[in-house]
Short mmCIF file of C-alpha atoms (C1' of nucleotides) in Angstrom, two decimals:
data_model
loop_
_atom_site.label_atom_id
_atom_site.label_comp_id
_atom_site.label_asym_id
_atom_site.label_seq_id
_atom_site.Cartn_x
_atom_site.Cartn_y
_atom_site.Cartn_z
CA UNK A 1 92.23 88.59 123.63
CA UNK A 2 94.11 90.34 120.87
CA UNK A 3 97.87 90.03 121.12
CA UNK A 4 100.31 92.60 119.95
CA UNK A 5 103.03 90.52 118.30
CA UNK A 6 106.31 91.70 116.88
CA UNK A 7 105.04 90.69 113.44
CA UNK A 8 101.98 92.85 113.82
CA UNK A 9 104.11 95.75 115.03
CA UNK A 10 106.39 95.38 112.01
CA UNK A 11 103.46 95.46 109.61
CA UNK A 12 102.00 98.53 111.25
CA UNK A 13 105.37 100.22 111.03
CA UNK A 14 105.51 99.53 107.30
CA UNK A 15 102.30 101.46 106.80
CA UNK A 16 103.54 104.33 108.95
CA UNK A 17 106.75 104.54 106.95
CA UNK A 18 105.35 104.21 103.43
CA UNK A 19 102.38 106.46 103.11
CA UNK A 20 100.84 105.03 99.97
CA UNK A 21 98.82 101.95 99.00
CA UNK A 22 100.89 98.79 99.32
CA UNK A 23 100.54 95.28 97.96
CA UNK A 24 101.03 92.15 100.05
CA UNK A 25 104.52 91.51 98.71
CA UNK A 26 105.58 95.08 99.37
CA UNK A 27 104.41 94.76 102.96
CA UNK A 28 106.15 91.40 103.27
CA UNK A 29 109.45 92.66 101.88
CA UNK A 30 109.44 95.80 104.01
CA UNK A 31 108.31 93.92 107.10
CA UNK A 32 111.11 91.37 106.77
CA UNK A 33 113.65 94.14 107.21
CA UNK A 34 112.40 94.31 110.76
CA UNK A 35 111.34 90.68 111.33
CA UNK A 36 113.27 88.46 108.90
CA UNK A 37 111.21 85.36 109.69
CA UNK A 38 107.99 87.13 108.72
CA UNK A 39 105.79 84.79 106.74
CA UNK A 40 103.51 85.59 103.85
CA UNK A 41 100.54 83.88 105.53
CA UNK A 42 101.06 86.04 108.58
CA UNK A 43 100.99 89.15 106.43
CA UNK A 44 97.76 88.01 104.78
CA UNK A 45 96.19 87.26 108.16
CA UNK A 46 97.23 90.54 109.72
CA UNK A 47 96.15 92.63 106.76
CA UNK A 48 92.77 90.92 106.89
CA UNK A 49 92.45 91.58 110.62
CA UNK A 50 93.49 95.18 110.20
CA UNK A 51 90.88 95.68 107.50
CA UNK A 52 88.25 94.07 109.73
CA UNK A 53 89.33 96.34 112.58
CA UNK A 54 88.90 99.38 110.33
CA UNK A 55 92.56 100.20 110.56
CA UNK A 56 93.26 99.53 106.88
CA UNK A 57 91.22 99.68 103.71
CA UNK A 58 91.57 97.19 100.89
CA UNK A 59 91.50 98.51 97.33
CA UNK A 60 91.00 96.30 94.32
CA UNK A 61 93.18 98.01 91.82
CA UNK A 62 92.63 97.12 88.16
CA UNK A 63 96.36 96.98 87.40
CA UNK A 64 97.94 96.14 90.73
CA UNK A 65 95.43 93.79 92.33
CA UNK A 66 94.64 94.12 96.01
CA UNK A 67 96.34 97.03 97.75
CA UNK A 68 96.07 98.19 101.34
CA UNK A 69 96.10 101.72 102.70
CA UNK A 70 95.47 103.35 106.04
CA UNK A 71 91.77 104.02 106.40
CA UNK A 72 91.99 107.29 108.27
CA UNK A 73 92.36 109.24 105.03
CA UNK A 74 89.67 111.39 103.47
CA UNK A 75 87.94 110.35 100.25
CA UNK A 76 90.46 110.29 97.45
CA UNK A 77 91.39 108.46 94.28
CA UNK A 78 94.39 106.68 92.87
CA UNK A 79 96.88 107.27 90.11
CA UNK A 80 98.89 104.38 88.75
CA UNK A 81 102.19 105.15 87.05
CA UNK A 82 102.83 102.49 84.45
CA UNK A 83 106.50 103.37 84.44
CA UNK A 84 107.44 102.87 88.10
CA UNK A 85 104.31 100.83 88.88
CA UNK A 86 103.60 102.88 91.99
CA UNK A 87 100.11 103.92 93.01
CA UNK A 88 99.70 107.49 94.29
CA UNK A 89 96.85 108.89 96.31
CA UNK A 90 95.31 112.00 94.79
CA UNK A 91 93.34 114.11 97.25
CA UNK A 92 89.85 115.24 96.34
CA UNK A 93 87.24 113.83 94.03
CA UNK A 94 86.98 114.30 90.30
CA UNK A 95 83.52 112.85 89.85
CA UNK A 96 80.81 115.05 88.35
CA UNK A 97 78.10 114.40 90.88
CA UNK A 98 75.21 115.56 88.68
CA UNK A 99 73.61 113.13 86.29
CA UNK A 100 76.04 110.33 86.91
CA UNK A 101 73.53 107.50 86.96
CA UNK A 102 70.24 107.03 85.10
CA UNK A 103 66.92 107.68 86.82
CA UNK A 104 65.97 104.91 89.21
CA UNK A 105 69.53 103.87 89.93
CA UNK A 106 70.82 104.51 93.44
CA UNK A 107 74.48 105.52 93.51
CA UNK A 108 76.19 104.49 96.74
CA UNK A 109 79.90 104.31 96.02
CA UNK A 110 82.40 105.04 93.33
CA UNK A 111 86.04 104.46 92.65
CA UNK A 112 88.19 106.30 90.13
CA UNK A 113 91.42 104.81 88.88
CA UNK A 114 93.66 107.14 86.92
CA UNK A 115 96.77 106.05 85.09
CA UNK A 116 99.64 107.49 83.14
CA UNK A 117 103.09 108.69 84.13
CA UNK A 118 104.03 110.28 87.43
CA UNK A 119 106.03 113.49 87.74
CA UNK A 120 109.26 111.72 88.69
CA UNK A 121 109.11 109.34 85.73
CA UNK A 122 107.97 112.07 83.34
CA UNK A 123 111.05 114.18 84.17
CA UNK A 124 113.47 111.47 83.13
CA UNK B 1 95.49 80.59 59.49
CA UNK B 2 92.70 81.49 61.89
CA UNK B 3 89.87 78.99 62.01
CA UNK B 4 86.27 79.80 62.64
CA UNK B 5 85.14 77.01 64.94
CA UNK B 6 81.67 76.34 66.25
CA UNK B 7 82.95 77.16 69.73
CA UNK B 8 84.20 80.54 68.59
CA UNK B 9 80.90 81.21 66.85
CA UNK B 10 78.99 80.35 70.02
CA UNK B 11 81.10 82.73 72.09
CA UNK B 12 80.64 85.55 69.61
CA UNK B 13 76.91 84.91 69.65
CA UNK B 14 76.86 85.21 73.43
CA UNK B 15 78.28 88.72 73.19
CA UNK B 16 75.80 89.66 70.47
CA UNK B 17 72.90 88.43 72.58
CA UNK B 18 73.90 89.87 75.96
CA UNK B 19 74.94 93.43 75.49
CA UNK B 20 76.71 94.01 78.75
CA UNK B 21 80.07 93.07 80.33
CA UNK B 22 80.27 89.34 80.98
CA UNK B 23 82.46 87.18 83.16
CA UNK B 24 84.10 83.97 81.97
CA UNK B 25 81.54 81.76 83.69
CA UNK B 26 78.65 83.74 82.23
CA UNK B 27 80.12 83.27 78.76
CA UNK B 28 80.70 79.59 79.45
CA UNK B 29 77.17 78.97 80.70
CA UNK B 30 75.55 80.88 77.86
CA UNK B 31 77.85 79.31 75.27
CA UNK B 32 77.03 75.82 76.45
CA UNK B 33 73.42 76.36 75.50
CA UNK B 34 74.66 76.32 71.93
CA UNK B 35 77.67 74.00 72.23
CA UNK B 36 77.16 71.76 75.29
CA UNK B 37 80.70 70.36 75.17
CA UNK B 38 82.19 73.86 75.41
CA UNK B 39 85.15 73.84 77.75
CA UNK B 40 86.28 76.51 80.19
CA UNK B 41 89.81 76.51 78.77
CA UNK B 42 88.42 77.11 75.31
CA UNK B 43 86.47 80.09 76.58
CA UNK B 44 89.58 81.51 78.22
CA UNK B 45 91.61 81.02 75.05
CA UNK B 46 89.00 82.55 72.79
CA UNK B 47 88.38 85.53 75.02
CA UNK B 48 92.11 86.15 75.09
CA UNK B 49 92.34 85.92 71.30
CA UNK B 50 89.36 88.21 70.87
CA UNK B 51 90.93 90.79 73.15
CA UNK B 52 94.20 90.54 71.21
CA UNK B 53 92.27 90.95 67.97
CA UNK B 54 90.62 94.10 69.33
CA UNK B 55 87.20 92.53 69.15
CA UNK B 56 86.69 92.52 72.92
CA UNK B 57 87.94 94.62 75.79
CA UNK B 58 88.86 93.19 79.18
CA UNK B 59 87.81 95.13 82.26
CA UNK B 60 89.24 94.47 85.68
CA UNK B 61 86.25 95.14 87.81
CA UNK B 62 86.90 95.69 91.54
CA UNK B 63 83.91 93.60 92.60
CA UNK B 64 83.39 91.20 89.73
CA UNK B 65 86.93 90.44 88.58
CA UNK B 66 87.72 90.24 84.88
CA UNK B 67 84.82 91.05 82.60
CA UNK B 68 84.70 91.21 78.82
CA UNK B 69 82.74 93.56 76.61
CA UNK B 70 82.58 94.35 72.92
CA UNK B 71 85.21 96.94 72.14
CA UNK B 72 83.29 98.87 69.50
CA UNK B 73 81.52 100.94 72.15
CA UNK B 74 82.25 104.57 72.90
CA UNK B 75 83.97 105.60 76.12
CA UNK B 76 81.73 104.76 79.05
CA UNK B 77 81.81 103.60 82.64
CA UNK B 78 80.30 100.82 84.70
CA UNK B 79 77.71 100.52 87.40
CA UNK B 80 77.66 97.47 89.62
CA UNK B 81 74.40 96.55 91.33
CA UNK B 82 75.23 94.80 94.57
CA UNK B 83 71.76 93.32 94.66
CA UNK B 84 71.60 91.46 91.33
CA UNK B 85 75.38 91.53 90.83
CA UNK B 86 75.03 92.74 87.25
CA UNK B 87 77.32 95.32 85.72
CA UNK B 88 75.67 97.98 83.56
CA UNK B 89 77.31 100.22 81.01
CA UNK B 90 76.61 103.90 81.57
CA UNK B 91 77.17 106.06 78.49
CA UNK B 92 79.23 109.21 78.78
CA UNK B 93 81.95 110.23 81.17
CA UNK B 94 81.57 111.70 84.62
CA UNK B 95 85.17 112.73 85.14
CA UNK B 96 85.89 116.39 85.79
CA UNK B 97 88.67 116.89 83.28
CA UNK B 98 90.15 120.00 84.88
CA UNK B 99 92.69 119.66 87.65
CA UNK B 100 92.44 115.91 87.97
CA UNK B 101 96.12 115.20 88.42
CA UNK B 102 98.90 117.24 90.05
CA UNK B 103 101.35 119.24 87.94
CA UNK B 104 103.92 117.07 86.26
CA UNK B 105 101.71 113.99 86.15
CA UNK B 106 100.59 112.84 82.72
CA UNK B 107 97.07 111.45 82.69
CA UNK B 108 96.55 108.85 80.00
CA UNK B 109 93.61 106.73 81.05
CA UNK B 110 90.95 106.48 83.67
CA UNK B 111 88.30 104.08 84.78
CA UNK B 112 85.29 104.86 86.92
CA UNK B 113 83.44 102.14 88.78
CA UNK B 114 80.11 103.12 90.25
CA UNK B 115 78.09 100.92 92.54
CA UNK B 116 74.77 100.84 94.29
CA UNK B 117 71.35 99.50 93.32
CA UNK B 118 69.96 99.34 89.81
CA UNK B 119 66.49 100.55 88.87
CA UNK B 120 65.00 97.06 88.67
CA UNK B 121 66.26 96.06 92.10
CA UNK B 122 65.38 99.43 93.62
CA UNK B 123 61.73 99.03 92.54
CA UNK B 124 61.29 95.79 94.42
"C1'" DG C 1 95.87 65.57 54.77
"C1'" DT C 2 97.37 69.79 57.43
"C1'" DC C 3 97.78 72.02 61.27
"C1'" DG C 4 95.15 75.29 64.22
"C1'" DT C 5 91.68 74.32 67.89
"C1'" DT C 6 89.49 71.70 71.42
"C1'" DG C 7 88.84 69.01 75.75
"C1'" DC C 8 90.93 67.25 79.50
"C1'" DA C 9 94.02 67.27 83.15
"C1'" DA C 10 97.96 69.06 85.21
"C1'" DA C 11 100.29 73.01 86.71
"C1'" DG C 12 100.75 78.11 88.00
"C1'" DC C 13 99.63 82.22 90.53
"C1'" DC C 14 97.50 84.32 94.56
"C1'" DT C 15 95.19 83.65 98.76
"C1'" DT C 16 93.33 80.91 102.55
"C1'" DT C 17 93.45 77.22 105.95
"C1'" DG C 18 94.91 73.19 109.18
"C1'" DC C 19 98.06 72.15 112.44
"C1'" DA C 20 101.75 71.84 115.79
"C1'" DG C 21 104.98 74.64 118.09
"C1'" DG C 22 106.06 79.26 120.01
"C1'" DG C 23 105.41 83.50 122.43
"C1'" DA C 24 102.39 87.41 124.58
"C1'" DA C 25 99.84 88.27 128.64
"C1'" DT D 1 100.34 78.60 132.27
"C1'" DT D 2 97.03 79.79 128.84
"C1'" DC D 3 95.67 80.06 124.33
"C1'" DC D 4 96.26 83.34 120.41
"C1'" DC D 5 99.48 83.82 116.77
"C1'" DT D 6 103.08 82.26 113.78
"C1'" DG D 7 105.46 79.45 110.29
"C1'" DC D 8 105.06 75.89 107.32
"C1'" DA D 9 102.84 73.21 104.07
"C1'" DA D 10 98.79 71.76 101.99
"C1'" DA D 11 94.68 73.11 99.75
"C1'" DG D 12 91.33 76.47 97.29
"C1'" DG D 13 89.97 79.61 93.47
"C1'" DC D 14 90.97 81.38 89.05
"C1'" DT D 15 93.68 81.16 84.90
"C1'" DT D 16 97.11 79.13 81.85
"C1'" DT D 17 99.43 75.33 79.56
"C1'" DG D 18 100.87 70.54 77.62
"C1'" DC D 19 99.24 67.12 74.91
"C1'" DA D 20 96.64 63.85 72.13
"C1'" DA D 21 92.50 63.78 69.41
"C1'" DC D 22 89.53 66.46 66.47
"C1'" DG D 23 87.77 69.13 62.80
"C1'" DA D 24 88.05 73.45 59.61
"C1'" DC D 25 89.97 74.32 55.36
#
DNA sequence: GTCGTTGCAAAGCCTTTGCAGGGAA
DNA sequence: TTCCCTGCAAAGGCTTTGCAACGAC
């Protein structure tokens, strides 16, 4: 039976607090504020379980590597700020649905990764 | 001074022959047909040099990892067939340019990764 | 003959796994 | 008490690097 450990609780809390895609080390660092003994392997294992359970979604980001976000969100895409290195979620979809793929190809999924500078960094 | 080795020539030939994004192991396997002693480290080093020289472009593909393609091509995106695992280049851009990012954000680059089944695999 | 390049093997990252001890139920 | 989960350390992939031998010029 699945056990609800303090480590697991800490990791879930991290995702409730920070509402944006997070990398393993971000989860580890934030989780250790609550459970200082938290181990990297434990984070990896829990993230994997949470993805398998449908609780989280893993994103393979071209610049940031594997990121995790809560899966309850609607379809959206990601913006990477190369100044602060954060990844933002942008609601909605910017894909022109017509004539995206050649005849004969079956389009099933798509991912759009935007990058540039975020509003906070641009203001400075 | 830069030396034009047989290994380098073999790698360049691979990209001339296969006109689609290739992974390191694909380049290695194809290159060994011409230079059997070709080493993986040599491929890595040459691909890196060729990217630095602007001859190739590296793509971080969510499913396939790092791929390399000739950089002379016009802006385009990629379609991954999850049946044959090949990545195709699709000419043109399917990004709706208007209202892609929130006010204040500066959009500089974007990548679109499409996936599904290619025409060849769909026919079977 | 020079000295950049190669092959090999070792070492670095990131991620996964084996195992004994610890803690949730 | 049971047995799943954790922490630790070792081991896997992929990629980079150190070094002696090689080969392009």
